Amino acid sequence: MARPREFDADAALDSAIGVFREHGFEGSSAQMLVDAMGIGRQSLYDTFGDKWQLYRSAVRRYGMSECAAHFDALRSGARAIDGIAAMLRRVAETAGQPCLGVASICEFGASRSDLAEINAALAMPLRAAIAARVRDAQREGDAAPDLDAEAIADFLTANIAGIRIAGRGGADRATLDGLAATALRALR
């Protein structure tokens, strides 16, 4: 009879996310992962499958959390433009921390269809939420009425990735804030 699991799988996955954020898939060894997760190798494989399955689970969980934070920011503020600004400000504030979503795209691009599907599934609702807030900002008179909301959502998403990469590359806070402010000005 199999022994019951003696660890919190969610906490272990959160620990794996930390390793993958810092080192990427290729740079994260199984030993680094089990050390951070506080479990044995067999528990890792029994619970999460192989390292690739663990990575996919980590990207999915991390992405869901990041999207939720973006959605919260987008809904904040009295006006839609305030929510968009809050989302960009949040990105600038946290850009010094590695982003597993951006890192997974930088490391693998679209070469791994199963990972690309996860990233696409996360990106679609975020793109839709940003586009909806852009349309709201247009109705409120805070964004240019001739802008294509979906194109602006793509533009802002690309800027979010760029701000995160700049932060990871060592850009200072003033530079990151300037990038976010410039992206926001494109809506006017």
GROMACS .gro file of C-alpha atoms in nm:
model
  188
    1MET     CA    1   0.000   0.000   0.000
    2ALA     CA    2   0.133   0.344  -0.096
    3ARG     CA    3   0.222   0.583   0.182
    4PRO     CA    4   0.010   0.895   0.203
    5ARG     CA    5   0.169   1.218   0.082
    6GLU     CA    6   0.341   1.394   0.370
    7PHE     CA    7   0.387   1.737   0.220
    8ASP     CA    8   0.179   2.024   0.088
    9ALA     CA    9   0.185   1.992  -0.291
   10ASP     CA   10   0.082   2.357  -0.341
   11ALA     CA   11   0.362   2.483  -0.118
   12ALA     CA   12   0.607   2.253  -0.295
   13LEU     CA   13   0.492   2.386  -0.633
   14ASP     CA   14   0.533   2.743  -0.509
   15SER     CA   15   0.890   2.658  -0.411
   16ALA     CA   16   0.954   2.510  -0.755
   17ILE     CA   17   0.820   2.831  -0.909
   18GLY     CA   18   1.088   3.022  -0.721
   19VAL     CA   19   1.362   2.801  -0.861
   20PHE     CA   20   1.230   2.816  -1.216
   21ARG     CA   21   1.184   3.194  -1.198
   22GLU     CA   22   1.544   3.241  -1.099
   23HIS     CA   23   1.713   2.974  -1.313
   24GLY     CA   24   1.476   2.881  -1.596
   25PHE     CA   25   1.400   2.525  -1.698
   26GLU     CA   26   1.745   2.429  -1.824
   27GLY     CA   27   1.924   2.599  -1.535
   28SER     CA   28   1.716   2.422  -1.269
   29SER     CA   29   1.847   2.081  -1.170
   30ALA     CA   30   1.633   1.814  -1.010
   31GLN     CA   31   1.848   1.850  -0.698
   32MET     CA   32   1.785   2.226  -0.681
   33LEU     CA   33   1.413   2.159  -0.712
   34VAL     CA   34   1.386   1.889  -0.447
   35ASP     CA   35   1.602   2.095  -0.210
   36ALA     CA   36   1.379   2.400  -0.251
   37MET     CA   37   1.058   2.195  -0.238
   38GLY     CA   38   1.168   2.004   0.071
   39ILE     CA   39   1.077   1.668  -0.081
   40GLY     CA   40   1.257   1.363  -0.215
   41ARG     CA   41   1.301   1.291  -0.584
   42GLN     CA   42   1.048   1.009  -0.577
   43SER     CA   43   0.787   1.238  -0.424
   44LEU     CA   44   0.855   1.491  -0.697
   45TYR     CA   45   0.803   1.230  -0.969
   46ASP     CA   46   0.504   1.066  -0.799
   47THR     CA   47   0.327   1.398  -0.747
   48PHE     CA   48   0.430   1.611  -1.042
   49GLY     CA   49   0.562   1.368  -1.302
   50ASP     CA   50   0.892   1.459  -1.461
   51LYS     CA   51   1.073   1.793  -1.452
   52TRP     CA   52   0.893   1.913  -1.767
   53GLN     CA   53   0.550   1.841  -1.619
   54LEU     CA   54   0.653   2.023  -1.302
   55TYR     CA   55   0.770   2.319  -1.510
   56ARG     CA   56   0.442   2.332  -1.701
   57SER     CA   57   0.249   2.321  -1.372
   58ALA     CA   58   0.469   2.597  -1.235
   59VAL     CA   59   0.417   2.819  -1.541
   60ARG     CA   60   0.041   2.763  -1.526
   61ARG     CA   61   0.015   2.839  -1.153
   62TYR     CA   62   0.245   3.140  -1.174
   63GLY     CA   63   0.061   3.273  -1.479
   64MET     CA   64  -0.278   3.238  -1.314
   65SER     CA   65  -0.153   3.433  -1.014
   66GLU     CA   66  -0.001   3.706  -1.230
   67CYS     CA   67  -0.316   3.735  -1.441
   68ALA     CA   68  -0.527   3.767  -1.127
   69ALA     CA   69  -0.302   4.050  -1.008
   70HIS     CA   70  -0.332   4.221  -1.348
   71PHE     CA   71  -0.712   4.182  -1.341
   72ASP     CA   72  -0.724   4.334  -0.992
   73ALA     CA   73  -0.514   4.628  -1.103
   74LEU     CA   74  -0.724   4.681  -1.415
   75ARG     CA   75  -1.039   4.698  -1.201
   76SER     CA   76  -0.888   4.945  -0.955
   77GLY     CA   77  -0.936   5.317  -0.980
   78ALA     CA   78  -1.237   5.529  -1.055
   79ARG     CA   79  -1.174   5.535  -1.429
   80ALA     CA   80  -1.054   5.272  -1.674
   81ILE     CA   81  -0.733   5.463  -1.747
   82ASP     CA   82  -0.655   5.452  -1.373
   83GLY     CA   83  -0.679   5.072  -1.381
   84ILE     CA   84  -0.454   5.049  -1.686
   85ALA     CA   85  -0.206   5.282  -1.517
   86ALA     CA   86  -0.221   5.071  -1.199
   87MET     CA   87  -0.143   4.757  -1.397
   88LEU     CA   88   0.158   4.918  -1.565
   89ARG     CA   89   0.274   5.068  -1.234
   90ARG     CA   90   0.253   4.725  -1.070
   91VAL     CA   91   0.466   4.578  -1.348
   92ALA     CA   92   0.727   4.850  -1.304
   93GLU     CA   93   0.728   4.798  -0.926
   94THR     CA   94   0.786   4.422  -0.956
   95ALA     CA   95   1.005   4.418  -1.268
   96GLY     CA   96   1.320   4.345  -1.071
   97GLN     CA   97   1.178   4.005  -0.979
   98PRO     CA   98   1.207   3.733  -1.243
   99CYS     CA   99   0.884   3.667  -1.433
  100LEU     CA  100   0.830   3.300  -1.510
  101GLY     CA  101   0.581   3.378  -1.785
  102VAL     CA  102   0.816   3.602  -1.982
  103ALA     CA  103   1.111   3.375  -1.903
  104SER     CA  104   0.928   3.068  -2.037
  105ILE     CA  105   0.864   3.248  -2.365
  106CYS     CA  106   1.223   3.372  -2.385
  107GLU     CA  107   1.358   3.023  -2.313
  108PHE     CA  108   1.128   2.823  -2.540
  109GLY     CA  109   0.939   3.061  -2.771
  110ALA     CA  110   0.677   2.850  -2.945
  111SER     CA  111   0.903   2.544  -2.978
  112ARG     CA  112   0.710   2.345  -2.717
  113SER     CA  113   0.344   2.334  -2.817
  114ASP     CA  114   0.224   2.220  -2.474
  115LEU     CA  115   0.391   2.520  -2.310
  116ALA     CA  116   0.275   2.756  -2.586
  117GLU     CA  117  -0.082   2.638  -2.523
  118ILE     CA  118  -0.050   2.722  -2.153
  119ASN     CA  119   0.087   3.067  -2.230
  120ALA     CA  120  -0.183   3.130  -2.491
  121ALA     CA  121  -0.458   3.019  -2.252
  122LEU     CA  122  -0.327   3.266  -1.996
  123ALA     CA  123  -0.277   3.548  -2.246
  124MET     CA  124  -0.623   3.536  -2.406
  125PRO     CA  125  -0.830   3.649  -2.106
  126LEU     CA  126  -0.569   3.909  -2.012
  127ARG     CA  127  -0.573   4.050  -2.366
  128ALA     CA  128  -0.953   4.061  -2.357
  129ALA     CA  129  -0.956   4.236  -2.018
  130ILE     CA  130  -0.703   4.497  -2.131
  131ALA     CA  131  -0.895   4.558  -2.455
  132ALA     CA  132  -1.219   4.599  -2.259
  133ARG     CA  133  -1.057   4.856  -2.029
  134VAL     CA  134  -0.916   5.041  -2.331
  135ARG     CA  135  -1.268   5.059  -2.479
  136ASP     CA  136  -1.394   5.185  -2.141
  137ALA     CA  137  -1.120   5.450  -2.138
  138GLN     CA  138  -1.224   5.554  -2.489
  139ARG     CA  139  -1.587   5.592  -2.378
  140GLU     CA  140  -1.472   5.795  -2.077
  141GLY     CA  141  -1.267   6.024  -2.302
  142ASP     CA  142  -0.930   5.918  -2.157
  143ALA     CA  143  -0.801   5.724  -2.460
  144ALA     CA  144  -0.800   5.825  -2.825
  145PRO     CA  145  -1.125   5.709  -2.987
  146ASP     CA  146  -0.954   5.596  -3.309
  147LEU     CA  147  -0.732   5.338  -3.139
  148ASP     CA  148  -0.794   4.968  -3.204
  149ALA     CA  149  -0.850   4.829  -2.852
  150GLU     CA  150  -0.718   4.482  -2.940
  151ALA     CA  151  -0.404   4.626  -3.101
  152ILE     CA  152  -0.347   4.841  -2.792
  153ALA     CA  153  -0.393   4.534  -2.571
  154ASP     CA  154  -0.121   4.359  -2.773
  155PHE     CA  155   0.097   4.671  -2.750
  156LEU     CA  156   0.056   4.692  -2.373
  157THR     CA  157   0.123   4.319  -2.331
  158ALA     CA  158   0.445   4.355  -2.531
  159ASN     CA  159   0.540   4.654  -2.317
  160ILE     CA  160   0.476   4.456  -2.000
  161ALA     CA  161   0.720   4.191  -2.125
  162GLY     CA  162   0.970   4.459  -2.220
  163ILE     CA  163   0.947   4.629  -1.881
  164ARG     CA  164   1.000   4.294  -1.708
  165ILE     CA  165   1.303   4.217  -1.925
  166ALA     CA  166   1.445   4.565  -1.860
  167GLY     CA  167   1.396   4.512  -1.487
  168ARG     CA  168   1.563   4.173  -1.498
  169GLY     CA  169   1.849   4.334  -1.688
  170GLY     CA  170   1.906   4.581  -1.406
  171ALA     CA  171   1.714   4.891  -1.516
  172ASP     CA  172   1.656   5.127  -1.226
  173ARG     CA  173   1.313   5.217  -1.095
  174ALA     CA  174   1.304   5.556  -1.268
  175THR     CA  175   1.368   5.388  -1.603
  176LEU     CA  176   1.100   5.126  -1.540
  177ASP     CA  177   0.848   5.393  -1.434
  178GLY     CA  178   0.936   5.589  -1.747
  179LEU     CA  179   0.872   5.286  -1.968
  180ALA     CA  180   0.532   5.232  -1.803
  181ALA     CA  181   0.442   5.602  -1.838
  182THR     CA  182   0.542   5.602  -2.205
  183ALA     CA  183   0.328   5.296  -2.273
  184LEU     CA  184   0.033   5.466  -2.104
  185ARG     CA  185   0.083   5.784  -2.311
  186ALA     CA  186   0.035   5.580  -2.628
  187LEU     CA  187  -0.336   5.558  -2.540
  188ARG     CA  188  -0.391   5.933  -2.568
   0.00000   0.00000   0.00000
